[in-house]
PDB file of C-alpha atoms in Angstrom:
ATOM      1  CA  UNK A  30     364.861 183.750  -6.130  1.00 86.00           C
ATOM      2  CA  UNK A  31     367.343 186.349  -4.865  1.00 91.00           C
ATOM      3  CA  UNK A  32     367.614 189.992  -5.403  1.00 91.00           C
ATOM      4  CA  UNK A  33     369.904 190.296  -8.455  1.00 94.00           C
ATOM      5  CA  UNK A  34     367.629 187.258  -9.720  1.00 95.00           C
ATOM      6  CA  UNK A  35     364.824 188.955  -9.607  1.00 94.00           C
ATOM      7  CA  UNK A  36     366.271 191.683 -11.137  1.00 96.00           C
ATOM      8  CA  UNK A  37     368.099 190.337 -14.377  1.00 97.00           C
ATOM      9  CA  UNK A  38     363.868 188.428 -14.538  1.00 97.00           C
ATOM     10  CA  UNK A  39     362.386 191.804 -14.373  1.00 97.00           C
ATOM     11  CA  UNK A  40     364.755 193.372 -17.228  1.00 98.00           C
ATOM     12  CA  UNK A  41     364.502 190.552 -19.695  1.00 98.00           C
ATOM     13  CA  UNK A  42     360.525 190.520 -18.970  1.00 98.00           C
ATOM     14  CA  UNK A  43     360.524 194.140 -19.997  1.00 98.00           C
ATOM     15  CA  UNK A  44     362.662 193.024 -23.610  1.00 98.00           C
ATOM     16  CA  UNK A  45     360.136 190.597 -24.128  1.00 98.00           C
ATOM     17  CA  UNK A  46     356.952 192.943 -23.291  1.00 98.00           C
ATOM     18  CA  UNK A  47     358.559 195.512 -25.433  1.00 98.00           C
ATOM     19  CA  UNK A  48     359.530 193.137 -28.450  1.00 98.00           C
ATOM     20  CA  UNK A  49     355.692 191.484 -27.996  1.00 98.00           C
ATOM     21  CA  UNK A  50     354.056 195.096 -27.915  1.00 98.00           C
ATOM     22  CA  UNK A  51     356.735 196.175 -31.335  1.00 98.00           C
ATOM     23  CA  UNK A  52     355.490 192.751 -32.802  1.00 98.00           C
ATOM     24  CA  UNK A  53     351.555 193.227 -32.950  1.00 98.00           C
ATOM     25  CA  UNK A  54     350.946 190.949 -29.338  1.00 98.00           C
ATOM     26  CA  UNK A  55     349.552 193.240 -27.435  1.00 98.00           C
ATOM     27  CA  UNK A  56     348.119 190.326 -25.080  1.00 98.00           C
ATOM     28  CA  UNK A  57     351.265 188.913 -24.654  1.00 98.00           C
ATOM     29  CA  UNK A  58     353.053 191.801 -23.264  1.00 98.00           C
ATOM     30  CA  UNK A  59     350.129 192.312 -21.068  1.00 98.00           C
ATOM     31  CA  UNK A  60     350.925 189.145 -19.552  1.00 98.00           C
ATOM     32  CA  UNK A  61     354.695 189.528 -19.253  1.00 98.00           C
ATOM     33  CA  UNK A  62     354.080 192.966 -17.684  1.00 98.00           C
ATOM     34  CA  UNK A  63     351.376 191.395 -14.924  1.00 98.00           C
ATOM     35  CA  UNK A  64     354.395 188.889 -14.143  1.00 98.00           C
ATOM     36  CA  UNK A  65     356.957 191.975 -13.976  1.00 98.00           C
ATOM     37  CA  UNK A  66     354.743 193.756 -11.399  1.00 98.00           C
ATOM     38  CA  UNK A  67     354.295 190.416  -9.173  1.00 97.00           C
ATOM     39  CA  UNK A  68     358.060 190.417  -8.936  1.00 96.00           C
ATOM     40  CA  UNK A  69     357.889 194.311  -8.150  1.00 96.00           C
ATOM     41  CA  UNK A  70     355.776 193.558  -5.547  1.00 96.00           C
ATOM     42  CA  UNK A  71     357.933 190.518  -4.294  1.00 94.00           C
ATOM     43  CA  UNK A  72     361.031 192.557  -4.026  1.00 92.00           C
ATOM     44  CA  UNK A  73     359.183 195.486  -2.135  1.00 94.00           C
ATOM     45  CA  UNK A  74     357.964 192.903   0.438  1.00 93.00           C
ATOM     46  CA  UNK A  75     361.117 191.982   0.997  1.00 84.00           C
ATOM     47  CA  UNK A  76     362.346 195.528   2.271  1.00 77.00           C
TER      48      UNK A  76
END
């Protein structure tokens, strides 16, 4: 996945972690937002 890829992932993750968390799912979003970090940490390996 490239930069801006990961990117554009990362902000629609954080929609759907917010609209999961506004919607009673607190689970879910806790999910989404373990997948948002692992692409954090992808893009900082890649500095």
């Amino acid at each position: 996945m490239s930069d801006n890829e990961l990117r554009r992932a990362i902000r629609v993750l954080r929609d759907r972690a917010d609209d999961a968390r506004s919607h009673g799912r607190p689970e879910d979003a806790d999910g989404i937002e373990r997948t948002i970090r692992d692409y954090q940490d992808e893009m900082a390996q890649r500095l």
